[in-house]
CSV table of C-alpha atoms in Angstrom, one decimal:
chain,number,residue,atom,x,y,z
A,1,UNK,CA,101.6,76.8,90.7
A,2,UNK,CA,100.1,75.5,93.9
A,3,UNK,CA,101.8,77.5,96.0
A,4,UNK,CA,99.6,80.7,93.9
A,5,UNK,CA,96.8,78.6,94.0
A,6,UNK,CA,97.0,78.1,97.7
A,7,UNK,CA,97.6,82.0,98.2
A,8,UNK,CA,94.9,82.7,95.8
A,9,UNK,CA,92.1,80.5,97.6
A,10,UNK,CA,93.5,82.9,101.1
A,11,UNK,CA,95.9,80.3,102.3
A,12,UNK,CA,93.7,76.6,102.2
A,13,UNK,CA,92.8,74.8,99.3
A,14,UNK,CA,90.5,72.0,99.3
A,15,UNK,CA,92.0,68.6,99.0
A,16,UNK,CA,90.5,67.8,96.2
A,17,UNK,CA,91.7,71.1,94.1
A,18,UNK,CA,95.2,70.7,95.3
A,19,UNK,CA,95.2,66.5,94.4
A,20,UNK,CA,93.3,67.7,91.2
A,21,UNK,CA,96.1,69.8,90.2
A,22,UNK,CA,98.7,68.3,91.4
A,23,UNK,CA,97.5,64.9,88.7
A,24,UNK,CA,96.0,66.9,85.9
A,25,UNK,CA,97.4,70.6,85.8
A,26,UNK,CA,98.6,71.2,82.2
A,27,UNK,CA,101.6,70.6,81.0
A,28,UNK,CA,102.9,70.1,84.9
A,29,UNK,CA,100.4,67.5,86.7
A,30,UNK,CA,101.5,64.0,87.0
A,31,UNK,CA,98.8,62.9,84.4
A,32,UNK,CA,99.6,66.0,82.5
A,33,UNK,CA,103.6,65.6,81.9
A,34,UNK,CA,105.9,63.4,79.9
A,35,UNK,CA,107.1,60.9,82.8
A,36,UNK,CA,107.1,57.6,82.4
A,37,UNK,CA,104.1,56.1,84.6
A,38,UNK,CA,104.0,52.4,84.2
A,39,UNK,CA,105.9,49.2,83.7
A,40,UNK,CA,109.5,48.6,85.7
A,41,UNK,CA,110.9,52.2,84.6
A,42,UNK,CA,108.0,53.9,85.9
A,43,UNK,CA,106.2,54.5,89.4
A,44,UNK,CA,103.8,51.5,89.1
A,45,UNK,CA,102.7,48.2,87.4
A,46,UNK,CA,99.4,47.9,86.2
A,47,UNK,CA,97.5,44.5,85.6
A,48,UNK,CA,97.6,44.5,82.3
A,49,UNK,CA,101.0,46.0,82.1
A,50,UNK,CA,102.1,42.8,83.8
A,51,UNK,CA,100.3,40.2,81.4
A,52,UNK,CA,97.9,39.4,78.3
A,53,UNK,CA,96.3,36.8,80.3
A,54,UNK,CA,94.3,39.6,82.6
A,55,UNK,CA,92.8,41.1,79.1
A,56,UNK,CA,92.2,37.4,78.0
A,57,UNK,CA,90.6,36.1,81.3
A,58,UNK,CA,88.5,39.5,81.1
A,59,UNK,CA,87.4,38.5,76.8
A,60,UNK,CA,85.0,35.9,78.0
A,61,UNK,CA,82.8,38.4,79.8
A,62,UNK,CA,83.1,41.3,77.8
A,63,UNK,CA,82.0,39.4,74.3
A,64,UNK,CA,79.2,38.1,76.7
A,65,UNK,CA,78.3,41.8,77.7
A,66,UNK,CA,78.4,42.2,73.6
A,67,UNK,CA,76.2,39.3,72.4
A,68,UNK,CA,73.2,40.2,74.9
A,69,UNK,CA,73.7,43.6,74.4
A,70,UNK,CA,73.4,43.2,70.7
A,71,UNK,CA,76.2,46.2,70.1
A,72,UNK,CA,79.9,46.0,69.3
A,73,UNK,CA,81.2,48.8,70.8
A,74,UNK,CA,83.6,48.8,74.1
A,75,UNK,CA,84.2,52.3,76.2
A,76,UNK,CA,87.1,52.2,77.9
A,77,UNK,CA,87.7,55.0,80.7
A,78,UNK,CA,91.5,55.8,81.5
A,79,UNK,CA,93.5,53.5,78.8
A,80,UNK,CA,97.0,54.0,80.5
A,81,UNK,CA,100.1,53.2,78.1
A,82,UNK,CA,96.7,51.3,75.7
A,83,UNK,CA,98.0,47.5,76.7
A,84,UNK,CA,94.8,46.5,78.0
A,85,UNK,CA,93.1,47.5,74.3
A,86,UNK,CA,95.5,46.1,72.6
A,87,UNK,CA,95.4,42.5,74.6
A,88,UNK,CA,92.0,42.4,75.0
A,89,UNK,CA,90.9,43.2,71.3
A,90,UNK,CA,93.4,40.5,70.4
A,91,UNK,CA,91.6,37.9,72.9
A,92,UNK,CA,88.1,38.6,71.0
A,93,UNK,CA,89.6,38.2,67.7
A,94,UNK,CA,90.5,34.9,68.7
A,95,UNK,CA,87.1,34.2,70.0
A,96,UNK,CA,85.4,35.5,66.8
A,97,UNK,CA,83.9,38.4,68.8
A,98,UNK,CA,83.1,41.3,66.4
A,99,UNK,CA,83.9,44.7,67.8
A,100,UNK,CA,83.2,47.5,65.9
A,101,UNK,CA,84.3,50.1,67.3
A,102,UNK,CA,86.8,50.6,70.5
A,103,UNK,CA,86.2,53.9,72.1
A,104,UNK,CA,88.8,55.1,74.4
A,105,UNK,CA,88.2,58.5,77.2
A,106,UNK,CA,91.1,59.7,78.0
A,107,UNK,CA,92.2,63.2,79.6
A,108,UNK,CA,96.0,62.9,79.3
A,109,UNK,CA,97.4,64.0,75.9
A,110,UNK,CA,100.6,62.3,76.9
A,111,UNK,CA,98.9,58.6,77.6
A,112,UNK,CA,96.8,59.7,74.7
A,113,UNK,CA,99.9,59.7,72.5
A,114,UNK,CA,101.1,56.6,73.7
A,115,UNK,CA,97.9,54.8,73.2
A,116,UNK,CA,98.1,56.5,69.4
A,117,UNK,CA,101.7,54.6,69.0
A,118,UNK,CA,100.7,51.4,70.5
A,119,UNK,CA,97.7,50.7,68.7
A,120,UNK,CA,98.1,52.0,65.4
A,121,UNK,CA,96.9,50.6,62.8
A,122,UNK,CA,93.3,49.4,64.1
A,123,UNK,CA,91.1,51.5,62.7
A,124,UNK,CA,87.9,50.3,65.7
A,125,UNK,CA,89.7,52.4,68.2
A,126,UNK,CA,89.2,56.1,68.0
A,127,UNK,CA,89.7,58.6,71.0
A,128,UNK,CA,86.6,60.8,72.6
A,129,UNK,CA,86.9,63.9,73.6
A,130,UNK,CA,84.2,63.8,76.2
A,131,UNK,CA,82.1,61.1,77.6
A,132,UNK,CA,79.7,59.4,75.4
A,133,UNK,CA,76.0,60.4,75.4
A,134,UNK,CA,75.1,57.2,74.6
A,135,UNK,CA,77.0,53.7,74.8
A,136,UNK,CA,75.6,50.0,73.6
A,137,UNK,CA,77.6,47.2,75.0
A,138,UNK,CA,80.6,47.2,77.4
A,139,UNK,CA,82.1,50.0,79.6
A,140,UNK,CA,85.7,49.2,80.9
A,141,UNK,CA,87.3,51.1,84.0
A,142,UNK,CA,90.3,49.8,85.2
A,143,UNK,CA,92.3,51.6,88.0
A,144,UNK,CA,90.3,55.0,87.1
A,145,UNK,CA,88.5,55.7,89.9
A,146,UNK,CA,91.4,55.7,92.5
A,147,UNK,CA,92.8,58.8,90.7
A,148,UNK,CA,89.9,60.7,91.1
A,149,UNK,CA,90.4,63.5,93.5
A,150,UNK,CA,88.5,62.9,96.7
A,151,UNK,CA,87.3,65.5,99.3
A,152,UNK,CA,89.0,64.3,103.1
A,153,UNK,CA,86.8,65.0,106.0
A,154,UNK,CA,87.4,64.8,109.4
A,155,UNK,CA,85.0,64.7,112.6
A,156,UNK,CA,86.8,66.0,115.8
A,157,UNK,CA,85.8,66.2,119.1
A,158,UNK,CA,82.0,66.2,117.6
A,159,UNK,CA,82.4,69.0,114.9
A,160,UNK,CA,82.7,68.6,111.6
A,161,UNK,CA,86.1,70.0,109.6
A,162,UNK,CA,87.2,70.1,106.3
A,163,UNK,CA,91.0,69.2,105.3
A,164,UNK,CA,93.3,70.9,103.0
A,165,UNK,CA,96.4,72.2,102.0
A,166,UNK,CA,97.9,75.2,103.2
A,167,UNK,CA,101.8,76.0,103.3
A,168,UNK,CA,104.0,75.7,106.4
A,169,UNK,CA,107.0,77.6,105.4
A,170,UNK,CA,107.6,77.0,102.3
A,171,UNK,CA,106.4,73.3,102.5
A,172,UNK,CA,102.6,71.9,102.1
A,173,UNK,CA,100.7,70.8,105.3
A,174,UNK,CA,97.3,69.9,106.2
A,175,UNK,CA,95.0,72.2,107.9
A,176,UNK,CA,91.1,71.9,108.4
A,177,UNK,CA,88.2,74.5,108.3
A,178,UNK,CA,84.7,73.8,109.3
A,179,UNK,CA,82.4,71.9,107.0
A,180,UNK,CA,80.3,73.7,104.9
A,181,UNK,CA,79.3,71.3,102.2
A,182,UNK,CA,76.0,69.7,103.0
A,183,UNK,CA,76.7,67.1,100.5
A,184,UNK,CA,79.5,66.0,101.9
A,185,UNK,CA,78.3,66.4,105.4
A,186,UNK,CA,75.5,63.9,104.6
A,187,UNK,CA,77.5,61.6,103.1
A,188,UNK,CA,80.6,61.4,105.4
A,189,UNK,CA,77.7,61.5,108.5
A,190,UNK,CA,76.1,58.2,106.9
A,191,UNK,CA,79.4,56.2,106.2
A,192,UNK,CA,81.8,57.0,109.1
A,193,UNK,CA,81.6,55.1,112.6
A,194,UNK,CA,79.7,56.7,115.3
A,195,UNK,CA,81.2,58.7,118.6
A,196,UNK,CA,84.9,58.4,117.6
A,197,UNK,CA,87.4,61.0,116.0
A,198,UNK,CA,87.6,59.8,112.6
A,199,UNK,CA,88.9,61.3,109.3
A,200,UNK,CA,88.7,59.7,105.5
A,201,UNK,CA,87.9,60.4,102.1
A,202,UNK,CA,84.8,61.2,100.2
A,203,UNK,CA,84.8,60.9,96.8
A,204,UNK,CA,81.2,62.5,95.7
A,205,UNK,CA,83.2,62.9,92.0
A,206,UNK,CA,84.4,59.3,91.5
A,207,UNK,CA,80.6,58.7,92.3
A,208,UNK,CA,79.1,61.2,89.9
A,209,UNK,CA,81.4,59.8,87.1
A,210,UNK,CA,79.7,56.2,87.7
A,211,UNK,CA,76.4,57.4,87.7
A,212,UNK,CA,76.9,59.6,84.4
A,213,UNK,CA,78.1,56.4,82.4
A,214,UNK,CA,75.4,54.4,83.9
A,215,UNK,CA,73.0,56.9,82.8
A,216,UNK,CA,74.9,56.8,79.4
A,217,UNK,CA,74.1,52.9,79.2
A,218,UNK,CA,71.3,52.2,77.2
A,219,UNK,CA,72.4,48.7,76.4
A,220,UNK,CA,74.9,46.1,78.0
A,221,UNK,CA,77.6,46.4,81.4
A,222,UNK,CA,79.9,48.3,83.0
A,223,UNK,CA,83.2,46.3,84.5
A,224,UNK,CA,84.7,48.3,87.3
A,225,UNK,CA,88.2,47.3,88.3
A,226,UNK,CA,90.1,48.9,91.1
A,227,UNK,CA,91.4,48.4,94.5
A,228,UNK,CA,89.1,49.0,97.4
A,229,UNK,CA,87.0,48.3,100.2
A,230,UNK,CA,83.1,47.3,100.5
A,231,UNK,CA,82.1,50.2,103.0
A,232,UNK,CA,82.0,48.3,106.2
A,233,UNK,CA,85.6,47.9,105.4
A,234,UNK,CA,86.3,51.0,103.8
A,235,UNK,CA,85.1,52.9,107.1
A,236,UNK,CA,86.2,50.7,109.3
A,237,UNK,CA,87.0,52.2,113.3
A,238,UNK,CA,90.3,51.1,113.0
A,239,UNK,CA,90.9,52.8,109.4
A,240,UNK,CA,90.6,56.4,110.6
A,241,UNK,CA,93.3,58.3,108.7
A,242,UNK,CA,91.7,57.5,105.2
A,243,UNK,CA,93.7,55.3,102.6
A,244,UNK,CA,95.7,58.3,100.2
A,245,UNK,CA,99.3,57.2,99.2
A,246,UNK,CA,101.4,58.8,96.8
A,247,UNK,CA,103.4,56.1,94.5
A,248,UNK,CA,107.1,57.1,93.3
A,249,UNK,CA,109.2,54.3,91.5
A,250,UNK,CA,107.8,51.4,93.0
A,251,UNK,CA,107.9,52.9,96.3
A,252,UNK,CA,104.4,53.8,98.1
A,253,UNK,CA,104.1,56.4,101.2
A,254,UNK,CA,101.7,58.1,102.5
A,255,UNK,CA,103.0,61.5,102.6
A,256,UNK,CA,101.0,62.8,99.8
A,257,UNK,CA,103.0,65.7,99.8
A,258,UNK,CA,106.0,65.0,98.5
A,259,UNK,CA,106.8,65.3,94.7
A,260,UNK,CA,103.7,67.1,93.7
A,261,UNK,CA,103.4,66.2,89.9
A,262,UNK,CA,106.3,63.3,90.1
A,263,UNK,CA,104.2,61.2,92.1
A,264,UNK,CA,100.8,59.2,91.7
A,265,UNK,CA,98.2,60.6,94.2
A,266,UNK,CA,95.8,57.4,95.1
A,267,UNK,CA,92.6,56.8,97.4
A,268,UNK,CA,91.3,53.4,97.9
A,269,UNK,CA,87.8,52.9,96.4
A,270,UNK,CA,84.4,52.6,98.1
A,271,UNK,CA,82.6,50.0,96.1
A,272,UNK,CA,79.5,50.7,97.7
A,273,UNK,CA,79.4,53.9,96.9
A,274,UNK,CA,79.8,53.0,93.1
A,275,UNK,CA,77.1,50.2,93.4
A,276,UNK,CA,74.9,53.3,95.1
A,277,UNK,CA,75.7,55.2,92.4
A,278,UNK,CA,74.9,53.1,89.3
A,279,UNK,CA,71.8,52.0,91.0
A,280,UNK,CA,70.9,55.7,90.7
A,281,UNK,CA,71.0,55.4,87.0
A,282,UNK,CA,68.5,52.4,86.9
A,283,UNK,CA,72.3,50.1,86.5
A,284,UNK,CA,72.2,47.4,89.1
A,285,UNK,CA,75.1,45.0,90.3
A,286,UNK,CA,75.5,41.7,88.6
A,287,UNK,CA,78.3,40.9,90.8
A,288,UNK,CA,81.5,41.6,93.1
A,289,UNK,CA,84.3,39.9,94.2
A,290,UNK,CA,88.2,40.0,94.6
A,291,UNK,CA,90.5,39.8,91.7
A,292,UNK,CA,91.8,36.7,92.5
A,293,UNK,CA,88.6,35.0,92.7
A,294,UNK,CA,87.5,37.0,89.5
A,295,UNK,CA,90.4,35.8,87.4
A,296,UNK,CA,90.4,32.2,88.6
A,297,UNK,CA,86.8,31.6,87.7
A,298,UNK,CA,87.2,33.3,84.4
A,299,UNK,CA,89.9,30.8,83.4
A,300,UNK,CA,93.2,32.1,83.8
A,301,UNK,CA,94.8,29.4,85.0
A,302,UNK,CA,93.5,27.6,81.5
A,303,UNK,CA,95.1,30.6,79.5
A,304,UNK,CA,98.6,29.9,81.6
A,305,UNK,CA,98.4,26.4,80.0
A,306,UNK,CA,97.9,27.6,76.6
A,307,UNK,CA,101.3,29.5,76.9
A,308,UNK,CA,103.3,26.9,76.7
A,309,UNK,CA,105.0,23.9,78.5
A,310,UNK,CA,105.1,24.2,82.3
A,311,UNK,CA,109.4,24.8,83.1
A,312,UNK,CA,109.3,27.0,79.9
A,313,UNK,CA,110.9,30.6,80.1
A,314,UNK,CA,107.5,31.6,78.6
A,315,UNK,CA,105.2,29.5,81.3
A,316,UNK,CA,107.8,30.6,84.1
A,317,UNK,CA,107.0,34.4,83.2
A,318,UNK,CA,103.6,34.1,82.9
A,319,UNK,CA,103.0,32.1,86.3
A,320,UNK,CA,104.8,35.1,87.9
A,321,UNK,CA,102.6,37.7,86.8
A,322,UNK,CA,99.9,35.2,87.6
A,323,UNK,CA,100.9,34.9,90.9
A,324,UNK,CA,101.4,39.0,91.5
A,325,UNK,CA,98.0,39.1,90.3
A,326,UNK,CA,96.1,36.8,92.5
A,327,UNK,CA,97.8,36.4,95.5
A,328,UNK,CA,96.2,37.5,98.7
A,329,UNK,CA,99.2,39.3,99.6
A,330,UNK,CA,99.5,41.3,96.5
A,331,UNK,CA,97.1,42.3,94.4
A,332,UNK,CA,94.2,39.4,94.6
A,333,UNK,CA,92.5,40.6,97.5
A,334,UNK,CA,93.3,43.8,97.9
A,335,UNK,CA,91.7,44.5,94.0
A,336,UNK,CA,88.1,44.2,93.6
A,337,UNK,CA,86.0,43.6,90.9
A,338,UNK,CA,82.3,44.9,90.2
A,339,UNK,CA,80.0,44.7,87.3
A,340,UNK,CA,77.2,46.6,86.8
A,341,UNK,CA,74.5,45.8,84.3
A,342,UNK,CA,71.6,47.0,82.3
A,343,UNK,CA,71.0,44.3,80.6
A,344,UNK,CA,69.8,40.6,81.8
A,345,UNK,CA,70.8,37.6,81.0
A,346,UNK,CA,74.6,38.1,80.3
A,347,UNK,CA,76.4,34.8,81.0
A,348,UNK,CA,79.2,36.0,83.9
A,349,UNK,CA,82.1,33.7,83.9
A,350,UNK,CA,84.0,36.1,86.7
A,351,UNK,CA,81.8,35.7,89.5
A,352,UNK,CA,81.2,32.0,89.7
A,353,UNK,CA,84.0,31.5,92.1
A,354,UNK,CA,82.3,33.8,95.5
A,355,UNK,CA,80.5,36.8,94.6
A,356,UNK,CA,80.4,38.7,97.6
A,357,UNK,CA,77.8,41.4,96.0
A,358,UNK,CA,75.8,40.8,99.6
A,359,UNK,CA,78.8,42.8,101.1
A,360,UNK,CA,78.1,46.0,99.6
């Protein structure tokens, strides 16, 4: 199928087609088919795949996005296997939080299936077909924007070039044509590093996707969860092949190439872009900081305690995932979180510990 789409576009695809297909085709894209995608069977481990304590450190926040807001409705973008619902709407019940209603977006009949399975039986959650027009309270993304498909540009010698996919043989390969998008021109001539031969991703769709739920926010906060880069980092000199990595059982490369709709496509996430874009809906940043420091300031070291005596198989487990998910040299610092608020006065318990929202 991407070998005809190739020959149909006269031998180059755009990045971003050949990525989109390659994740959503139907019935053969990676998002699209029946493989397993998370947990220790699949390619990767998501947060919440790995512990209830994220979806409990993240409770205090979301019922505070709720109780300003005045609404009882959460939107969740991209639900994977539906752990992160199910542990999170589990953590407000304890808290007394009322949620009405739990509405999930998801593209992927497969994960939508899954999500049906795990959380039957809760009749708050229900499953959108397209984004809602209008939401009241909280707006959840975690690890959605990374799988949206960006556009790569390069600048070489001076001139502009577009990259895609053409076929070498019968294999994939990267080639480049000149840039004709004046969107994307602006955008990669505003954000890349003067003089030099660079190359990296623009993701004008990941953007547009923040702004339309921004718009969509009438009332309450959007809690964007992913891992990326503030652009001075995202951009920087020294990262000038981009950040795209295909993931495969636990093993990452950056050969995107290889196993086109067995493998998770990725790009890193420019949070300044996202902050850009909200801020384009009226939506303006309440705060940003790693994972680590998020977690640790909303309490998750108190919700380790509650699990059960330290030396216990249960407390043992549990500090393990802990330490996965805040440690600088896994996923603490490398994942970034980023709220995103119409409404003022919401009592943030994540960002106490080091909000770096002057980075953006």
């Amino acid at each position: 199928m991407l070998r005809e789409a190739i020959g149909a576009a006269g031998g180059f695809l755009p990045f971003a087609q050949w990525m989109d297909r390659a994740l959503y085709a139907p019935g053969l894209g990676y998002y699209a088919a029946g493989a397993q995608k998370f947990g220790a069977s699949g390619d990767f481990v998501t947060a919440p795949e790995m512990t209830p304590l994220f979806a409990q450190s993240l409770a205090a926040d979301i019922e505070a996005i709720l109780a300003v807001s005045g609404a009882r409705e959460i939107v969740e973008w991209g639900a994977g296997s539906g752990r992160l619902a199910q542990d999170l709407l589990a953590a407000l019940d304890r808290r007394g939080a009322k949620v009405a209603r739990y509405a999930i977006v998801e593209t992927s009949p497969q994960l939508r299936e899954r999500q049906r399975a795990r959380l039957a039986g809760d009749r708050r959650v229900t499953w959108l077909d397209a984004p809602p027009a209008q939401a009241r309270g909280a707006i959840l993304m975690n690890e959605v924007l990374d799988a949206i498909a960006p556009a790569f540009v390069a600048r070489v010698d001076g001139e502009w070039r577009e990259r895609g996919v053409a076929l070498r043989g019968d294999r994939f390969a990267w080639a480049e044509r000149p840039l004709a998008d004046g969107a994307l021109l602006a955008a990669a001539a505003s954000r890349f590093p003067p003089m030099i031969d660079y190359a990296s991703e623009i993701n004008l769709a990941a953007e547009a996707l923040v702004e339309q739920c921004a718009t969509s926010l009438v009332d309450g906060a959007m809690l964007v969860i992913d891992y990326g880069f503030a652009r001075a980092e995202y951009y920087h000199p020294q990262r000038n092949e981009g950040t795209l990595m295909a993931h495969y059982r636990h093993r990452a490369t950056t050969d995107v190439f290889v196993w086109p709709g067995l493998a998770d496509i990725t790009a890193h996430v420019d949070f300044t872009a996202v902050a850009d874009a909200a801020g384009r809906a009226g939506v303006h940043v309440a705060g940003f900081t790693s994972q680590a420091a998020y977690l640790l300031s909303a309490g998750i070291l108190d919700r380790l305690l509650d699990v059960g005596e330290p030396g216990s198989p249960a407390f043992i487990r549990e500090s393990a995932a802990l330490q996965k998910l805040t440690s600088p040299a896994e996923m603490g610092e490398l994942f970034k979180v980023i709220a995103l608020t119409r409404s003022d006065g919401i009592a943030w318990r994540g960002f106490a510990m080091g909000d770096k929202a002057h980075t953006l």
